[in-house]
PDB file of N, CA and C in Angstrom:
ATOM      1  N   MET A   1       9.297  -3.336 -11.677  1.00 73.00           N
ATOM      2  CA  MET A   1       7.963  -3.740 -12.073  1.00 73.00           C
ATOM      3  C   MET A   1       8.026  -5.179 -12.559  1.00 73.00           C
ATOM      4  N   LYS A   2       7.001  -5.904 -12.226  1.00 77.00           N
ATOM      5  CA  LYS A   2       6.911  -7.278 -12.691  1.00 77.00           C
ATOM      6  C   LYS A   2       5.568  -7.459 -13.391  1.00 77.00           C
ATOM      7  N   VAL A   3       5.587  -8.130 -14.517  1.00 83.00           N
ATOM      8  CA  VAL A   3       4.378  -8.403 -15.279  1.00 83.00           C
ATOM      9  C   VAL A   3       4.059  -9.877 -15.136  1.00 83.00           C
ATOM     10  N   ILE A   4       2.824 -10.168 -14.761  1.00 81.00           N
ATOM     11  CA  ILE A   4       2.384 -11.533 -14.516  1.00 81.00           C
ATOM     12  C   ILE A   4       1.115 -11.768 -15.321  1.00 81.00           C
ATOM     13  N   ARG A   5       0.939 -12.984 -15.787  1.00 83.00           N
ATOM     14  CA  ARG A   5      -0.307 -13.369 -16.453  1.00 83.00           C
ATOM     15  C   ARG A   5      -1.205 -14.047 -15.433  1.00 83.00           C
ATOM     16  N   SER A   6      -2.438 -13.597 -15.333  1.00 81.00           N
ATOM     17  CA  SER A   6      -3.397 -14.235 -14.439  1.00 81.00           C
ATOM     18  C   SER A   6      -3.831 -15.567 -15.042  1.00 81.00           C
ATOM     19  N   LYS A   7      -4.497 -16.372 -14.248  1.00 78.00           N
ATOM     20  CA  LYS A   7      -5.007 -17.653 -14.753  1.00 78.00           C
ATOM     21  C   LYS A   7      -6.014 -17.442 -15.877  1.00 78.00           C
ATOM     22  N   ALA A   8      -6.649 -16.274 -15.890  1.00 80.00           N
ATOM     23  CA  ALA A   8      -7.610 -15.937 -16.945  1.00 80.00           C
ATOM     24  C   ALA A   8      -6.923 -15.371 -18.183  1.00 80.00           C
ATOM     25  N   GLY A   9      -5.585 -15.248 -18.138  1.00 84.00           N
ATOM     26  CA  GLY A   9      -4.832 -14.778 -19.292  1.00 84.00           C
ATOM     27  C   GLY A   9      -4.646 -13.276 -19.376  1.00 84.00           C
ATOM     28  N   LYS A  10      -5.074 -12.553 -18.365  1.00 89.00           N
ATOM     29  CA  LYS A  10      -4.923 -11.099 -18.365  1.00 89.00           C
ATOM     30  C   LYS A  10      -3.573 -10.703 -17.780  1.00 89.00           C
ATOM     31  N   THR A  11      -3.109  -9.523 -18.153  1.00 93.00           N
ATOM     32  CA  THR A  11      -1.837  -8.997 -17.666  1.00 93.00           C
ATOM     33  C   THR A  11      -2.059  -8.276 -16.345  1.00 93.00           C
ATOM     34  N   LEU A  12      -1.190  -8.567 -15.389  1.00 93.00           N
ATOM     35  CA  LEU A  12      -1.203  -7.904 -14.094  1.00 93.00           C
ATOM     36  C   LEU A  12       0.190  -7.348 -13.872  1.00 93.00           C
ATOM     37  N   GLU A  13       0.293  -6.029 -13.757  1.00 94.00           N
ATOM     38  CA  GLU A  13       1.579  -5.362 -13.568  1.00 94.00           C
ATOM     39  C   GLU A  13       1.647  -4.797 -12.158  1.00 94.00           C
ATOM     40  N   ILE A  14       2.722  -5.129 -11.467  1.00 94.00           N
ATOM     41  CA  ILE A  14       2.906  -4.651 -10.094  1.00 94.00           C
ATOM     42  C   ILE A  14       4.252  -3.945 -10.011  1.00 94.00           C
ATOM     43  N   ARG A  15       4.219  -2.704  -9.532  1.00 95.00           N
ATOM     44  CA  ARG A  15       5.452  -1.988  -9.201  1.00 95.00           C
ATOM     45  C   ARG A  15       5.414  -1.778  -7.701  1.00 95.00           C
ATOM     46  N   LEU A  16       6.482  -2.209  -7.041  1.00 94.00           N
ATOM     47  CA  LEU A  16       6.509  -2.195  -5.587  1.00 94.00           C
ATOM     48  C   LEU A  16       7.834  -1.630  -5.110  1.00 94.00           C
ATOM     49  N   GLU A  17       7.763  -0.703  -4.185  1.00 94.00           N
ATOM     50  CA  GLU A  17       8.966  -0.161  -3.556  1.00 94.00           C
ATOM     51  C   GLU A  17       8.833  -0.395  -2.056  1.00 94.00           C
ATOM     52  N   LEU A  18       9.808  -1.081  -1.499  1.00 94.00           N
ATOM     53  CA  LEU A  18       9.792  -1.401  -0.077  1.00 94.00           C
ATOM     54  C   LEU A  18      10.830  -0.585   0.666  1.00 94.00           C
ATOM     55  N   ASP A  19      10.557  -0.280   1.908  1.00 94.00           N
ATOM     56  CA  ASP A  19      11.508   0.320   2.831  1.00 94.00           C
ATOM     57  C   ASP A  19      11.617  -0.679   3.975  1.00 94.00           C
ATOM     58  N   GLY A  20      12.602  -1.561   3.872  1.00 92.00           N
ATOM     59  CA  GLY A  20      12.671  -2.682   4.800  1.00 92.00           C
ATOM     60  C   GLY A  20      11.518  -3.615   4.484  1.00 92.00           C
ATOM     61  N   ASN A  21      10.623  -3.781   5.434  1.00 93.00           N
ATOM     62  CA  ASN A  21       9.469  -4.646   5.245  1.00 93.00           C
ATOM     63  C   ASN A  21       8.190  -3.849   4.984  1.00 93.00           C
ATOM     64  N   LEU A  22       8.301  -2.517   4.914  1.00 96.00           N
ATOM     65  CA  LEU A  22       7.127  -1.679   4.712  1.00 96.00           C
ATOM     66  C   LEU A  22       6.934  -1.339   3.236  1.00 96.00           C
ATOM     67  N   ILE A  23       5.691  -1.345   2.809  1.00 96.00           N
ATOM     68  CA  ILE A  23       5.360  -0.970   1.440  1.00 96.00           C
ATOM     69  C   ILE A  23       5.397   0.553   1.365  1.00 96.00           C
ATOM     70  N   LYS A  24       6.370   1.068   0.628  1.00 96.00           N
ATOM     71  CA  LYS A  24       6.531   2.516   0.485  1.00 96.00           C
ATOM     72  C   LYS A  24       5.694   3.035  -0.679  1.00 96.00           C
ATOM     73  N   GLU A  25       5.752   2.349  -1.801  1.00 96.00           N
ATOM     74  CA  GLU A  25       4.982   2.707  -2.997  1.00 96.00           C
ATOM     75  C   GLU A  25       4.492   1.424  -3.655  1.00 96.00           C
ATOM     76  N   VAL A  26       3.308   1.484  -4.250  1.00 96.00           N
ATOM     77  CA  VAL A  26       2.782   0.344  -4.992  1.00 96.00           C
ATOM     78  C   VAL A  26       1.896   0.865  -6.118  1.00 96.00           C
ATOM     79  N   GLU A  27       2.058   0.273  -7.285  1.00 96.00           N
ATOM     80  CA  GLU A  27       1.184   0.564  -8.429  1.00 96.00           C
ATOM     81  C   GLU A  27       0.708  -0.760  -8.977  1.00 96.00           C
ATOM     82  N   ILE A  28      -0.580  -0.870  -9.180  1.00 96.00           N
ATOM     83  CA  ILE A  28      -1.203  -2.084  -9.702  1.00 96.00           C
ATOM     84  C   ILE A  28      -1.943  -1.708 -10.972  1.00 96.00           C
ATOM     85  N   SER A  29      -1.590  -2.357 -12.070  1.00 95.00           N
ATOM     86  CA  SER A  29      -2.252  -2.055 -13.342  1.00 95.00           C
ATOM     87  C   SER A  29      -2.286  -3.314 -14.194  1.00 95.00           C
ATOM     88  N   GLY A  30      -2.856  -3.206 -15.373  1.00 94.00           N
ATOM     89  CA  GLY A  30      -2.929  -4.331 -16.293  1.00 94.00           C
ATOM     90  C   GLY A  30      -4.140  -4.204 -17.191  1.00 94.00           C
ATOM     91  N   ASP A  31      -4.432  -5.281 -17.906  1.00 93.00           N
ATOM     92  CA  ASP A  31      -5.556  -5.239 -18.841  1.00 93.00           C
ATOM     93  C   ASP A  31      -6.804  -5.925 -18.280  1.00 93.00           C
ATOM     94  N   PHE A  32      -6.912  -5.971 -16.970  1.00 94.00           N
ATOM     95  CA  PHE A  32      -8.092  -6.492 -16.296  1.00 94.00           C
ATOM     96  C   PHE A  32      -9.035  -5.325 -15.972  1.00 94.00           C
ATOM     97  N   MET A  33     -10.241  -5.644 -15.513  1.00 94.00           N
ATOM     98  CA  MET A  33     -11.203  -4.606 -15.150  1.00 94.00           C
ATOM     99  C   MET A  33     -11.630  -4.782 -13.701  1.00 94.00           C
ATOM    100  N   VAL A  34     -11.937  -3.664 -13.070  1.00 96.00           N
ATOM    101  CA  VAL A  34     -12.413  -3.657 -11.686  1.00 96.00           C
ATOM    102  C   VAL A  34     -13.571  -2.670 -11.580  1.00 96.00           C
ATOM    103  N   PHE A  35     -14.628  -3.099 -10.911  1.00 96.00           N
ATOM    104  CA  PHE A  35     -15.787  -2.244 -10.663  1.00 96.00           C
ATOM    105  C   PHE A  35     -16.041  -2.216  -9.165  1.00 96.00           C
ATOM    106  N   PRO A  36     -16.119  -1.080  -8.520  1.00 96.00           N
ATOM    107  CA  PRO A  36     -15.998   0.258  -9.090  1.00 96.00           C
ATOM    108  C   PRO A  36     -14.566   0.543  -9.538  1.00 96.00           C
ATOM    109  N   SER A  37     -14.439   1.431 -10.475  1.00 89.00           N
ATOM    110  CA  SER A  37     -13.149   1.684 -11.117  1.00 89.00           C
ATOM    111  C   SER A  37     -12.095   2.252 -10.176  1.00 89.00           C
ATOM    112  N   ASP A  38     -12.499   2.864  -9.071  1.00 96.00           N
ATOM    113  CA  ASP A  38     -11.517   3.442  -8.154  1.00 96.00           C
ATOM    114  C   ASP A  38     -11.039   2.466  -7.072  1.00 96.00           C
ATOM    115  N   ALA A  39     -11.456   1.211  -7.146  1.00 97.00           N
ATOM    116  CA  ALA A  39     -11.074   0.230  -6.120  1.00 97.00           C
ATOM    117  C   ALA A  39      -9.563  -0.015  -6.093  1.00 97.00           C
ATOM    118  N   ILE A  40      -8.912  -0.024  -7.251  1.00 97.00           N
ATOM    119  CA  ILE A  40      -7.460  -0.246  -7.279  1.00 97.00           C
ATOM    120  C   ILE A  40      -6.732   0.944  -6.669  1.00 97.00           C
ATOM    121  N   GLU A  41      -7.196   2.163  -6.949  1.00 97.00           N
ATOM    122  CA  GLU A  41      -6.586   3.352  -6.336  1.00 97.00           C
ATOM    123  C   GLU A  41      -6.735   3.299  -4.814  1.00 97.00           C
ATOM    124  N   GLU A  42      -7.896   2.897  -4.336  1.00 97.00           N
ATOM    125  CA  GLU A  42      -8.119   2.758  -2.896  1.00 97.00           C
ATOM    126  C   GLU A  42      -7.179   1.698  -2.316  1.00 97.00           C
ATOM    127  N   LEU A  43      -7.040   0.589  -3.027  1.00 98.00           N
ATOM    128  CA  LEU A  43      -6.139  -0.478  -2.577  1.00 98.00           C
ATOM    129  C   LEU A  43      -4.708   0.021  -2.479  1.00 98.00           C
ATOM    130  N   GLU A  44      -4.239   0.719  -3.498  1.00 98.00           N
ATOM    131  CA  GLU A  44      -2.873   1.254  -3.482  1.00 98.00           C
ATOM    132  C   GLU A  44      -2.665   2.187  -2.284  1.00 98.00           C
ATOM    133  N   ARG A  45      -3.632   3.042  -2.020  1.00 98.00           N
ATOM    134  CA  ARG A  45      -3.538   3.964  -0.872  1.00 98.00           C
ATOM    135  C   ARG A  45      -3.451   3.203   0.446  1.00 98.00           C
ATOM    136  N   LYS A  46      -4.274   2.188   0.593  1.00 98.00           N
ATOM    137  CA  LYS A  46      -4.327   1.451   1.854  1.00 98.00           C
ATOM    138  C   LYS A  46      -3.130   0.523   2.050  1.00 98.00           C
ATOM    139  N   LEU A  47      -2.459   0.151   0.968  1.00 98.00           N
ATOM    140  CA  LEU A  47      -1.274  -0.693   1.092  1.00 98.00           C
ATOM    141  C   LEU A  47      -0.044   0.097   1.544  1.00 98.00           C
ATOM    142  N   LYS A  48       0.014   1.373   1.188  1.00 97.00           N
ATOM    143  CA  LYS A  48       1.180   2.192   1.538  1.00 97.00           C
ATOM    144  C   LYS A  48       1.328   2.289   3.048  1.00 97.00           C
ATOM    145  N   GLY A  49       2.553   2.040   3.508  1.00 96.00           N
ATOM    146  CA  GLY A  49       2.851   2.109   4.930  1.00 96.00           C
ATOM    147  C   GLY A  49       2.565   0.835   5.692  1.00 96.00           C
ATOM    148  N   ARG A  50       1.993  -0.164   5.026  1.00 97.00           N
ATOM    149  CA  ARG A  50       1.701  -1.443   5.668  1.00 97.00           C
ATOM    150  C   ARG A  50       2.881  -2.384   5.504  1.00 97.00           C
ATOM    151  N   ALA A  51       3.034  -3.288   6.435  1.00 96.00           N
ATOM    152  CA  ALA A  51       4.097  -4.285   6.362  1.00 96.00           C
ATOM    153  C   ALA A  51       3.744  -5.334   5.315  1.00 96.00           C
ATOM    154  N   LEU A  52       4.763  -5.779   4.607  1.00 94.00           N
ATOM    155  CA  LEU A  52       4.581  -6.887   3.680  1.00 94.00           C
ATOM    156  C   LEU A  52       4.099  -8.068   4.505  1.00 94.00           C
ATOM    157  N   GLY A  53       3.116  -8.743   4.054  1.00 93.00           N
ATOM    158  CA  GLY A  53       2.496  -9.801   4.831  1.00 93.00           C
ATOM    159  C   GLY A  53       1.123  -9.370   5.304  1.00 93.00           C
ATOM    160  N   GLU A  54       0.978  -8.083   5.612  1.00 96.00           N
ATOM    161  CA  GLU A  54      -0.338  -7.532   5.932  1.00 96.00           C
ATOM    162  C   GLU A  54      -1.137  -7.283   4.664  1.00 96.00           C
ATOM    163  N   HIS A  55      -0.445  -7.318   3.524  1.00 95.00           N
ATOM    164  CA  HIS A  55      -1.106  -6.964   2.271  1.00 95.00           C
ATOM    165  C   HIS A  55      -2.269  -7.895   1.933  1.00 95.00           C
ATOM    166  N   GLU A  56      -2.192  -9.156   2.344  1.00 96.00           N
ATOM    167  CA  GLU A  56      -3.265 -10.091   2.014  1.00 96.00           C
ATOM    168  C   GLU A  56      -4.591  -9.623   2.612  1.00 96.00           C
ATOM    169  N   GLY A  57      -4.586  -9.262   3.884  1.00 97.00           N
ATOM    170  CA  GLY A  57      -5.806  -8.785   4.531  1.00 97.00           C
ATOM    171  C   GLY A  57      -6.321  -7.501   3.916  1.00 97.00           C
ATOM    172  N   VAL A  58      -5.397  -6.611   3.546  1.00 97.00           N
ATOM    173  CA  VAL A  58      -5.786  -5.336   2.945  1.00 97.00           C
ATOM    174  C   VAL A  58      -6.432  -5.585   1.577  1.00 97.00           C
ATOM    175  N   VAL A  59      -5.816  -6.442   0.768  1.00 97.00           N
ATOM    176  CA  VAL A  59      -6.367  -6.758  -0.560  1.00 97.00           C
ATOM    177  C   VAL A  59      -7.776  -7.327  -0.406  1.00 97.00           C
ATOM    178  N   ARG A  60      -7.929  -8.274   0.489  1.00 97.00           N
ATOM    179  CA  ARG A  60      -9.248  -8.909   0.670  1.00 97.00           C
ATOM    180  C   ARG A  60     -10.282  -7.912   1.203  1.00 97.00           C
ATOM    181  N   GLU A  61      -9.876  -7.057   2.129  1.00 97.00           N
ATOM    182  CA  GLU A  61     -10.798  -6.064   2.702  1.00 97.00           C
ATOM    183  C   GLU A  61     -11.297  -5.091   1.641  1.00 97.00           C
ATOM    184  N   VAL A  62     -10.374  -4.551   0.849  1.00 97.00           N
ATOM    185  CA  VAL A  62     -10.742  -3.538  -0.145  1.00 97.00           C
ATOM    186  C   VAL A  62     -11.509  -4.152  -1.317  1.00 97.00           C
ATOM    187  N   LEU A  63     -11.068  -5.316  -1.785  1.00 97.00           N
ATOM    188  CA  LEU A  63     -11.644  -5.871  -3.010  1.00 97.00           C
ATOM    189  C   LEU A  63     -12.863  -6.758  -2.776  1.00 97.00           C
ATOM    190  N   ARG A  64     -13.206  -7.026  -1.520  1.00 94.00           N
ATOM    191  CA  ARG A  64     -14.388  -7.864  -1.265  1.00 94.00           C
ATOM    192  C   ARG A  64     -15.661  -7.185  -1.763  1.00 94.00           C
ATOM    193  N   LYS A  65     -15.645  -5.874  -1.837  1.00 90.00           N
ATOM    194  CA  LYS A  65     -16.824  -5.135  -2.311  1.00 90.00           C
ATOM    195  C   LYS A  65     -16.700  -4.739  -3.781  1.00 90.00           C
ATOM    196  N   ALA A  66     -15.655  -5.226  -4.449  1.00 96.00           N
ATOM    197  CA  ALA A  66     -15.434  -4.903  -5.863  1.00 96.00           C
ATOM    198  C   ALA A  66     -15.656  -6.142  -6.722  1.00 96.00           C
ATOM    199  N   GLU A  67     -15.942  -5.906  -7.977  1.00 97.00           N
ATOM    200  CA  GLU A  67     -16.036  -6.991  -8.953  1.00 97.00           C
ATOM    201  C   GLU A  67     -14.783  -6.955  -9.807  1.00 97.00           C
ATOM    202  N   LEU A  68     -14.053  -8.072  -9.820  1.00 95.00           N
ATOM    203  CA  LEU A  68     -12.831  -8.189 -10.620  1.00 95.00           C
ATOM    204  C   LEU A  68     -13.121  -9.032 -11.854  1.00 95.00           C
ATOM    205  N   VAL A  69     -12.639  -8.579 -13.000  1.00 94.00           N
ATOM    206  CA  VAL A  69     -12.801  -9.320 -14.244  1.00 94.00           C
ATOM    207  C   VAL A  69     -11.419  -9.531 -14.847  1.00 94.00           C
ATOM    208  N   GLY A  70     -10.981 -10.775 -14.918  1.00 93.00           N
ATOM    209  CA  GLY A  70      -9.689 -11.097 -15.528  1.00 93.00           C
ATOM    210  C   GLY A  70      -8.582 -11.395 -14.535  1.00 93.00           C
ATOM    211  N   VAL A  71      -8.761 -11.000 -13.281  1.00 94.00           N
ATOM    212  CA  VAL A  71      -7.827 -11.325 -12.201  1.00 94.00           C
ATOM    213  C   VAL A  71      -8.630 -11.619 -10.942  1.00 94.00           C
ATOM    214  N   THR A  72      -7.967 -12.231  -9.983  1.00 94.00           N
ATOM    215  CA  THR A  72      -8.606 -12.516  -8.700  1.00 94.00           C
ATOM    216  C   THR A  72      -7.833 -11.815  -7.583  1.00 94.00           C
ATOM    217  N   GLU A  73      -8.426 -11.779  -6.413  1.00 95.00           N
ATOM    218  CA  GLU A  73      -7.721 -11.262  -5.245  1.00 95.00           C
ATOM    219  C   GLU A  73      -6.432 -12.054  -5.036  1.00 95.00           C
ATOM    220  N   ASP A  74      -6.519 -13.369  -5.188  1.00 94.00           N
ATOM    221  CA  ASP A  74      -5.342 -14.224  -5.006  1.00 94.00           C
ATOM    222  C   ASP A  74      -4.234 -13.896  -6.006  1.00 94.00           C
ATOM    223  N   ASP A  75      -4.602 -13.574  -7.242  1.00 93.00           N
ATOM    224  CA  ASP A  75      -3.598 -13.183  -8.244  1.00 93.00           C
ATOM    225  C   ASP A  75      -2.827 -11.957  -7.765  1.00 93.00           C
ATOM    226  N   ILE A  76      -3.531 -10.978  -7.227  1.00 95.00           N
ATOM    227  CA  ILE A  76      -2.890  -9.737  -6.772  1.00 95.00           C
ATOM    228  C   ILE A  76      -2.010 -10.018  -5.556  1.00 95.00           C
ATOM    229  N   ILE A  77      -2.519 -10.795  -4.613  1.00 95.00           N
ATOM    230  CA  ILE A  77      -1.748 -11.147  -3.411  1.00 95.00           C
ATOM    231  C   ILE A  77      -0.464 -11.870  -3.792  1.00 95.00           C
ATOM    232  N   GLU A  78      -0.571 -12.874  -4.642  1.00 92.00           N
ATOM    233  CA  GLU A  78       0.601 -13.645  -5.064  1.00 92.00           C
ATOM    234  C   GLU A  78       1.581 -12.787  -5.857  1.00 92.00           C
ATOM    235  N   ALA A  79       1.072 -11.890  -6.698  1.00 93.00           N
ATOM    236  CA  ALA A  79       1.937 -11.023  -7.485  1.00 93.00           C
ATOM    237  C   ALA A  79       2.753 -10.098  -6.591  1.00 93.00           C
ATOM    238  N   ILE A  80       2.142  -9.586  -5.533  1.00 94.00           N
ATOM    239  CA  ILE A  80       2.892  -8.724  -4.600  1.00 94.00           C
ATOM    240  C   ILE A  80       4.008  -9.518  -3.935  1.00 94.00           C
ATOM    241  N   TRP A  81       3.715 -10.763  -3.506  1.00 94.00           N
ATOM    242  CA  TRP A  81       4.769 -11.613  -2.933  1.00 94.00           C
ATOM    243  C   TRP A  81       5.890 -11.844  -3.951  1.00 94.00           C
ATOM    244  N   ASP A  82       5.510 -12.130  -5.201  1.00 91.00           N
ATOM    245  CA  ASP A  82       6.506 -12.390  -6.255  1.00 91.00           C
ATOM    246  C   ASP A  82       7.416 -11.185  -6.463  1.00 91.00           C
ATOM    247  N   VAL A  83       6.820 -10.001  -6.549  1.00 91.00           N
ATOM    248  CA  VAL A  83       7.610  -8.791  -6.787  1.00 91.00           C
ATOM    249  C   VAL A  83       8.513  -8.518  -5.590  1.00 91.00           C
ATOM    250  N   ALA A  84       8.005  -8.691  -4.388  1.00 91.00           N
ATOM    251  CA  ALA A  84       8.788  -8.439  -3.179  1.00 91.00           C
ATOM    252  C   ALA A  84       9.980  -9.401  -3.093  1.00 91.00           C
ATOM    253  N   GLY A  85       9.809 -10.600  -3.610  1.00 87.00           N
ATOM    254  CA  GLY A  85      10.893 -11.589  -3.571  1.00 87.00           C
ATOM    255  C   GLY A  85      11.891 -11.472  -4.693  1.00 87.00           C
ATOM    256  N   SER A  86      11.597 -10.602  -5.666  1.00 72.00           N
ATOM    257  CA  SER A  86      12.492 -10.445  -6.827  1.00 72.00           C
ATOM    258  C   SER A  86      13.752  -9.694  -6.482  1.00 72.00           C
TER     259      SER A  86
END
């Protein structure tokens, strides 16, 4: 798990398990808010089984209809890259 501070100062926690280049498990949490509240759960479901690198499109697709407070889509995309490179 990696903990990152967003530009807005909120905590973004990413736990990522890869199988080669495929996202096997992902958990996204922190002290930010998302409306509707189930958007992060939907994002986690849709990321599983996708290749790293495809995650940017998935994040943008799922979160384009959500309101994020304290983090941005870019924060989540960059955090996944950071965790994958750790």
